[in-house]
Tab-separated table of C-alpha atoms in Angstrom:
chain	number	residue	atom	x	y	z
A	1	MET	CA	-20.913	0.157	7.089
A	2	ARG	CA	-21.379	2.738	4.337
A	3	LEU	CA	-17.785	2.113	3.253
A	4	ALA	CA	-18.468	-1.615	3.136
A	5	ARG	CA	-21.574	-1.092	0.975
A	6	ALA	CA	-19.615	1.179	-1.346
A	7	CYS	CA	-16.868	-1.403	-1.688
A	8	LEU	CA	-19.455	-4.070	-2.540
A	9	LEU	CA	-20.543	-1.964	-5.503
A	10	LEU	CA	-17.009	-1.483	-6.805
A	11	PRO	CA	-16.711	-4.810	-8.661
A	12	ALA	CA	-19.588	-3.708	-10.908
A	13	LEU	CA	-17.536	-0.768	-12.151
A	14	ARG	CA	-15.410	-1.051	-15.252
A	15	ILE	CA	-12.042	0.519	-14.501
A	16	PRO	CA	-10.925	2.222	-17.713
A	17	ASN	CA	-7.587	1.610	-19.339
A	18	TYR	CA	-5.130	4.468	-18.788
A	19	LYS	CA	-4.844	5.165	-22.516
A	20	GLU	CA	-8.631	5.116	-22.884
A	21	CYS	CA	-8.922	7.695	-20.131
A	22	VAL	CA	-6.485	10.201	-21.567
A	23	ALA	CA	-7.517	9.712	-25.187
A	24	GLU	CA	-10.755	11.645	-24.784
A	25	LYS	CA	-10.485	15.312	-23.841
A	26	GLY	CA	-11.961	16.123	-20.464
A	27	HIS	CA	-11.542	12.610	-19.062
A	28	GLU	CA	-7.973	12.842	-17.783
A	29	ALA	CA	-9.321	12.473	-14.235
A	30	CYS	CA	-10.372	8.899	-15.035
A	31	ALA	CA	-6.715	7.902	-15.187
A	32	ASN	CA	-6.344	9.112	-11.615
A	33	LEU	CA	-9.404	7.275	-10.296
A	34	LEU	CA	-7.524	4.154	-9.303
A	35	PRO	CA	-4.993	5.767	-6.910
A	36	PHE	CA	-7.880	7.076	-4.808
A	37	PHE	CA	-9.072	3.511	-4.237
A	38	GLN	CA	-5.537	2.208	-3.773
A	39	TRP	CA	-5.087	4.046	-0.500
A	40	LEU	CA	-8.238	2.229	0.627
A	41	TYR	CA	-6.197	-0.951	0.376
A	42	GLU	CA	-7.422	-2.144	3.740
A	43	HIS	CA	-10.879	-3.116	2.490
A	44	GLY	CA	-11.364	-6.801	1.766
A	45	PHE	CA	-13.056	-6.386	-1.602
A	46	LYS	CA	-10.013	-5.281	-3.554
A	47	PRO	CA	-8.875	-8.783	-4.621
A	48	PHE	CA	-12.393	-9.510	-5.875
A	49	LEU	CA	-12.479	-6.207	-7.738
A	50	ASN	CA	-9.238	-7.263	-9.377
A	51	ALA	CA	-10.830	-10.563	-10.417
A	52	VAL	CA	-13.473	-8.591	-12.305
A	53	ALA	CA	-11.588	-5.582	-13.663
A	54	GLY	CA	-7.902	-6.255	-13.050
A	55	SER	CA	-5.254	-8.592	-14.408
A	56	SER	CA	-4.022	-12.123	-13.738
A	57	TYR	CA	-1.558	-13.191	-11.081
A	58	GLY	CA	0.833	-14.401	-13.762
A	59	MET	CA	0.909	-10.981	-15.377
A	60	ALA	CA	1.347	-9.276	-12.001
A	61	TYR	CA	4.222	-11.561	-11.043
A	62	GLY	CA	5.874	-11.036	-14.415
A	63	HIS	CA	5.891	-7.293	-13.790
A	64	PHE	CA	6.957	-7.699	-10.163
A	65	ARG	CA	9.792	-10.172	-10.649
A	66	ARG	CA	11.260	-8.129	-13.494
A	67	ASP	CA	11.887	-5.252	-11.058
A	68	HIS	CA	12.589	-7.280	-7.887
A	69	SER	CA	15.256	-9.782	-8.885
A	70	ASP	CA	17.882	-8.424	-6.464
A	71	PRO	CA	17.622	-10.388	-3.170
A	72	LEU	CA	18.357	-7.252	-1.121
A	73	ASN	CA	15.488	-5.445	-2.830
A	74	VAL	CA	13.167	-8.352	-2.071
A	75	TRP	CA	14.138	-8.476	1.608
A	76	LEU	CA	13.604	-4.731	1.961
A	77	HIS	CA	10.161	-5.169	0.417
A	78	VAL	CA	9.393	-7.875	2.971
A	79	GLY	CA	10.074	-5.320	5.713
A	80	CYS	CA	7.774	-2.836	3.954
A	81	LEU	CA	5.110	-5.531	3.709
A	82	PHE	CA	5.205	-6.146	7.467
A	83	LEU	CA	4.914	-2.404	8.139
A	84	GLN	CA	1.934	-2.043	5.815
A	85	ILE	CA	0.158	-5.132	7.117
A	86	PHE	CA	0.588	-3.869	10.693
A	87	GLY	CA	-0.787	-0.450	9.791
A	88	ASN	CA	-3.603	-2.074	7.843
A	89	PHE	CA	-4.955	-4.165	10.686
A	90	ALA	CA	-4.291	-1.501	13.314
A	91	LEU	CA	-6.544	0.771	11.247
A	92	LEU	CA	-9.193	-1.935	11.008
A	93	ASP	CA	-8.974	-2.445	14.773
A	94	CYS	CA	-9.720	1.272	15.200
A	95	LEU	CA	-12.738	0.875	12.937
A	96	ASP	CA	-13.972	-2.162	14.860
A	97	ARG	CA	-13.670	-0.314	18.158
A	98	THR	CA	-15.518	2.689	16.738
A	99	LEU	CA	-18.360	0.473	15.514
A	100	GLY	CA	-18.363	-1.543	18.728
A	101	THR	CA	-17.919	-4.786	16.843
A	102	ARG	CA	-15.259	-7.319	15.987
A	103	SER	CA	-16.059	-8.156	12.400
A	104	VAL	CA	-14.288	-5.788	9.990
A	105	ALA	CA	-10.721	-6.982	10.615
A	106	PRO	CA	-11.536	-10.735	10.618
A	107	PHE	CA	-13.668	-10.359	7.489
A	108	THR	CA	-10.885	-8.508	5.689
A	109	ALA	CA	-8.323	-11.135	6.714
A	110	ALA	CA	-10.620	-13.927	5.533
A	111	ALA	CA	-11.335	-12.172	2.221
A	112	TRP	CA	-7.652	-11.599	1.573
A	113	ALA	CA	-6.784	-15.172	2.571
A	114	LEU	CA	-9.430	-16.548	0.210
A	115	ALA	CA	-8.234	-14.471	-2.730
A	116	LEU	CA	-4.477	-14.759	-2.167
A	117	GLY	CA	-4.693	-18.432	-1.211
A	118	ARG	CA	-6.012	-19.243	-4.688
A	119	THR	CA	-3.020	-17.822	-6.565
A	120	PRO	CA	-0.713	-20.177	-8.537
A	121	SER	CA	2.163	-19.598	-6.102
A	122	PRO	CA	4.109	-22.194	-4.087
A	123	PRO	CA	2.057	-23.787	-1.262
A	124	SER	CA	4.557	-22.549	1.329
A	125	VAL	CA	4.129	-18.977	0.059
A	126	ARG	CA	0.346	-19.181	0.265
A	127	ALA	CA	0.487	-20.740	3.730
A	128	PHE	CA	2.821	-18.043	5.054
A	129	THR	CA	0.677	-15.298	3.511
A	130	ILE	CA	-2.458	-16.609	5.216
A	131	ALA	CA	-0.608	-17.044	8.522
A	132	LEU	CA	0.705	-13.475	8.301
A	133	LEU	CA	-2.811	-12.108	7.799
A	134	ALA	CA	-4.161	-14.151	10.709
A	135	VAL	CA	-1.389	-13.091	13.090
A	136	ALA	CA	-1.741	-9.436	12.101
A	137	SER	CA	-5.501	-9.515	12.576
A	138	ARG	CA	-5.354	-11.144	16.000
A	139	GLY	CA	-2.199	-9.341	17.099
A	140	CYS	CA	-3.485	-5.824	16.471
A	141	ALA	CA	-6.665	-6.618	18.376
A	142	ALA	CA	-4.673	-7.921	21.350
A	143	LEU	CA	-1.981	-5.221	21.398
A	144	ALA	CA	-4.428	-2.331	20.792
A	145	PRO	CA	-1.791	-0.080	19.174
A	146	ARG	CA	-4.282	2.798	19.066
A	147	ASP	CA	-3.697	3.258	22.805
A	148	TYR	CA	-0.082	4.330	22.236
A	149	TYR	CA	-0.130	5.531	18.635
A	150	ALA	CA	1.398	8.895	19.591
A	151	SER	CA	4.515	7.121	20.858
A	152	LEU	CA	4.823	5.037	17.693
A	153	MET	CA	5.075	8.263	15.693
A	154	LEU	CA	8.428	9.022	17.278
A	155	LEU	CA	9.805	5.645	16.203
A	156	THR	CA	8.703	6.004	12.588
A	157	GLY	CA	10.154	9.511	12.204
A	158	PRO	CA	13.429	8.425	10.537
A	159	LEU	CA	11.546	6.205	8.098
A	160	GLU	CA	9.251	9.074	7.162
A	161	LEU	CA	12.124	11.437	6.420
A	162	ILE	CA	13.857	8.804	4.305
A	163	CYS	CA	10.720	8.697	2.128
A	164	TYR	CA	10.823	12.474	1.659
A	165	TRP	CA	14.536	12.272	0.828
A	166	LEU	CA	13.674	9.903	-2.027
A	167	TYR	CA	11.083	12.193	-3.621
A	168	LEU	CA	12.894	15.544	-3.385
A	169	PRO	CA	14.315	15.393	-6.956
A	170	ASP	CA	10.767	15.009	-8.299
A	171	HIS	CA	10.128	18.534	-7.032
A	172	ASN	CA	13.399	20.081	-8.277
A	173	LEU	CA	14.998	19.906	-4.826
A	174	LYS	CA	18.469	18.579	-4.111
A	175	ARG	CA	18.851	15.753	-1.635
A	176	PRO	CA	20.580	17.052	1.519
A	177	GLY	CA	23.397	15.397	3.399
A	178	ALA	CA	23.457	13.783	6.836
A	179	PRO	CA	23.633	17.068	8.857
A	180	TRP	CA	20.450	18.376	7.241
A	181	PHE	CA	18.760	15.027	7.751
A	182	CYS	CA	19.624	15.055	11.470
A	183	ALA	CA	18.377	18.638	11.805
A	184	ALA	CA	15.117	17.744	10.062
A	185	LEU	CA	14.683	14.713	12.317
A	186	ALA	CA	15.230	16.855	15.420
A	187	ALA	CA	12.666	19.400	14.202
A	188	ARG	CA	10.179	16.668	13.374
A	189	THR	CA	10.638	15.069	16.799
A	190	ALA	CA	10.155	18.402	18.581
A	191	PHE	CA	6.991	19.116	16.600
A	192	CYS	CA	5.658	15.642	17.348
A	193	LEU	CA	6.293	16.081	21.081
A	194	PHE	CA	4.513	19.438	20.988
A	195	LEU	CA	1.441	17.960	19.300
A	196	ARG	CA	1.434	15.036	21.733
A	197	GLY	CA	0.882	17.579	24.469
A	198	HIS	CA	-2.009	19.132	22.530
A	199	VAL	CA	-3.832	16.097	21.145
A	200	GLY	CA	-7.151	17.040	19.567
A	201	LEU	CA	-6.120	20.685	19.260
A	202	LEU	CA	-8.597	21.396	16.446
A	203	GLY	CA	-11.516	20.250	18.572
A	204	VAL	CA	-13.719	19.117	15.668
A	205	THR	CA	-16.052	16.131	15.727
A	206	PRO	CA	-14.708	12.787	14.464
A	207	ALA	CA	-17.058	12.879	11.459
A	208	VAL	CA	-15.887	16.334	10.375
A	209	GLY	CA	-12.255	15.363	10.860
A	210	ALA	CA	-12.673	12.168	8.839
A	211	ALA	CA	-14.366	14.098	6.023
A	212	GLY	CA	-11.472	16.547	5.933
A	213	VAL	CA	-8.893	13.766	5.752
A	214	VAL	CA	-10.772	11.993	2.955
A	215	ALA	CA	-11.057	15.255	0.989
A	216	LEU	CA	-7.313	15.821	1.389
A	217	LEU	CA	-6.554	12.318	0.163
A	218	MET	CA	-8.847	12.696	-2.838
A	219	VAL	CA	-7.076	15.868	-3.934
A	220	GLY	CA	-3.670	14.267	-3.397
A	221	SER	CA	-4.657	11.222	-5.456
A	222	LEU	CA	-5.646	13.359	-8.453
A	223	VAL	CA	-2.338	15.254	-8.667
A	224	ARG	CA	0.673	13.349	-9.989
A	225	SER	CA	4.359	14.162	-9.758
A	226	ARG	CA	6.927	13.870	-12.529
A	227	ASN	CA	7.467	10.162	-11.865
A	228	ASN	CA	3.773	9.341	-12.524
A	229	LEU	CA	2.932	8.730	-8.849
A	230	PRO	CA	0.110	10.627	-7.107
A	231	LEU	CA	1.247	13.162	-4.515
A	232	VAL	CA	-0.696	11.349	-1.820
A	233	SER	CA	1.674	8.401	-2.191
A	234	GLN	CA	4.662	10.690	-1.620
A	235	PHE	CA	3.453	12.786	1.297
A	236	GLY	CA	0.841	10.527	2.877
A	237	SER	CA	3.413	9.661	5.559
A	238	ALA	CA	2.760	13.114	7.069
A	239	LEU	CA	-0.779	12.130	8.070
A	240	TRP	CA	0.453	11.771	11.648
A	241	VAL	CA	0.036	15.552	11.921
A	242	PRO	CA	-3.749	15.587	11.328
A	243	ALA	CA	-3.966	12.372	13.371
A	244	LEU	CA	-2.747	14.255	16.450
A	245	LEU	CA	-4.622	17.462	15.656
A	246	LEU	CA	-7.860	15.465	15.371
A	247	ASP	CA	-6.969	12.749	17.902
A	248	GLN	CA	-7.799	10.116	15.288
A	249	PRO	CA	-5.412	7.119	15.558
A	250	TRP	CA	-6.723	5.541	12.352
A	251	VAL	CA	-5.313	8.439	10.333
A	252	TYR	CA	-1.806	7.657	11.583
A	253	PHE	CA	-2.154	3.963	10.792
A	254	LEU	CA	-3.344	4.887	7.306
A	255	SER	CA	-0.136	6.880	6.885
A	256	LEU	CA	1.868	3.673	7.355
A	257	SER	CA	0.546	2.385	4.035
A	258	PHE	CA	2.054	5.394	2.280
A	259	MET	CA	5.227	5.121	4.319
A	260	GLY	CA	5.614	1.501	3.287
A	261	ALA	CA	5.154	2.463	-0.353
A	262	GLY	CA	7.762	5.211	-0.007
A	263	LEU	CA	10.232	2.825	1.590
A	264	GLN	CA	9.719	0.458	-1.326
A	265	GLY	CA	10.910	3.305	-3.528
A	266	VAL	CA	13.958	3.687	-1.291
A	267	ALA	CA	14.660	-0.033	-1.724
A	268	HIS	CA	14.583	0.403	-5.490
A	269	GLU	CA	16.888	3.410	-5.207
A	270	ILE	CA	19.398	1.453	-3.113
A	271	THR	CA	19.432	-1.572	-5.417
A	272	ARG	CA	19.152	0.509	-8.613
A	273	GLN	CA	16.142	-1.409	-9.867
A	274	LYS	CA	13.218	0.469	-11.381
A	275	GLY	CA	9.978	0.700	-9.418
A	276	THR	CA	7.088	-1.252	-10.892
A	277	LEU	CA	3.972	0.791	-10.188
A	278	ASN	CA	5.029	3.980	-11.948
A	279	GLN	CA	5.914	1.964	-15.077
A	280	LEU	CA	2.449	0.460	-15.453
A	281	THR	CA	0.168	2.284	-17.879
A	282	ASP	CA	-2.902	0.074	-17.502
A	283	ALA	CA	-5.275	0.438	-14.557
A	284	GLY	CA	-5.848	-3.317	-14.492
A	285	TYR	CA	-2.111	-3.955	-14.108
A	286	GLU	CA	-1.926	-1.420	-11.259
A	287	LEU	CA	-4.870	-3.038	-9.508
A	288	ALA	CA	-3.351	-6.518	-9.794
A	289	HIS	CA	0.022	-5.269	-8.535
A	290	THR	CA	-1.445	-3.733	-5.392
A	291	SER	CA	-4.002	-6.505	-4.782
A	292	PHE	CA	-1.481	-9.349	-4.938
A	293	PHE	CA	1.379	-7.458	-3.261
A	294	PRO	CA	1.726	-9.712	-0.157
A	295	VAL	CA	1.985	-12.946	-2.096
A	296	LEU	CA	4.007	-11.336	-4.910
A	297	THR	CA	6.622	-10.241	-2.394
A	298	LEU	CA	6.804	-13.586	-0.630
A	299	GLN	CA	6.942	-15.560	-3.884
A	300	SER	CA	9.752	-13.337	-5.124
A	301	LEU	CA	11.608	-14.113	-1.881
A	302	HIS	CA	10.976	-17.815	-2.486
A	303	HIS	CA	12.133	-17.400	-6.092
A	304	SER	CA	15.388	-15.741	-4.999
A	305	SER	CA	16.049	-18.449	-2.404
A	306	TYR	CA	15.002	-21.649	-4.151
A	307	GLY	CA	14.638	-20.827	-7.832
A	308	PRO	CA	11.514	-20.506	-9.974
A	309	PHE	CA	8.375	-22.327	-8.951
A	310	ALA	CA	7.205	-24.902	-11.476
A	311	ALA	CA	3.765	-23.456	-12.171
A	312	THR	CA	1.629	-24.394	-15.153
A	313	VAL	CA	0.580	-22.229	-18.059
A	314	ALA	CA	-3.079	-22.984	-17.308
A	315	ALA	CA	-2.706	-21.697	-13.757
A	316	LEU	CA	-1.503	-18.333	-15.013
A	317	GLY	CA	-4.849	-17.520	-16.580
A	318	ALA	CA	-5.746	-16.107	-19.952
A	319	HIS	CA	-3.768	-12.905	-19.439
A	320	GLY	CA	-0.389	-14.524	-18.780
A	321	ASP	CA	2.086	-13.278	-21.381
A	322	ALA	CA	5.472	-14.710	-22.365
A	323	ARG	CA	7.346	-12.503	-19.900
A	324	SER	CA	5.100	-13.639	-17.059
A	325	ARG	CA	5.670	-17.279	-17.922
A	326	ARG	CA	9.440	-16.793	-18.045
A	327	ALA	CA	9.342	-15.052	-14.656
A	328	LEU	CA	7.673	-18.138	-13.233
A	329	GLY	CA	10.274	-20.423	-14.798
A	330	LEU	CA	8.111	-21.709	-17.655
A	331	ARG	CA	9.211	-22.327	-21.215
A	332	ASP	CA	6.861	-22.150	-24.184
């Protein structure tokens, strides 16, 4: 409930522009404030925060479509979207079970549906987005993935290592070949099996464990790599380790959000299209990109399959620029 109250206060904050943050000495940390909230993507207030301090859907789609015009890239992002949505609502199911209620996940789904359903995207895209949120919310509650989260870790091992493979050059490390990848996967699997036999090894209380994880994420969100992404977005996939050490399933499901983001980078690497998020230098653009991601991805898929959607300039909002209008098939 404290998290919910904190999120309610967020729309009142003015998120500073990246250039404004770094212009004044001693305020460089302001530019890194947003990534800390981005890993909290599962809360339902983010789209409303974007409405106050972010950017328009037209601007967000202009940025997104520019870097996701290859159909293969779009389809790979759809797979990442499903992974992140699953992890999102599995985490919320853990929170609901901890609180002994069934309100957090449905509220988040409803909040997202309300915000994303009002975007100037094709009706079929909005309908599928809302249906996806509803199925994920109900499905995670029925399947209770927290009961077998340790087994899921074994299945996501190859995906995790692929994410690390992508980011190695950012740390002056050469990407290894297939033999090294197989050896790393075997070592990771063995370590995972060992921890499965010693779940909760640290023996700390859930509150202490959660505080430690949050502190780790805060530090990781304030340190950026050479490609302008926070370290937490590169190595957050490894949160399955503290999840087993603390016996906290929600920590593992949180790691899936970072894994999905890493796999999006892999998709860009495969299709040789630049990633969008690390090109954005305005906090409002970053917030819009991450807030609208489900419908951005599905509209880009629609765009690749059926051509541009005939939106209107008025629907784009005051912030829609010429590039955004062209991405939506408009002509000035």
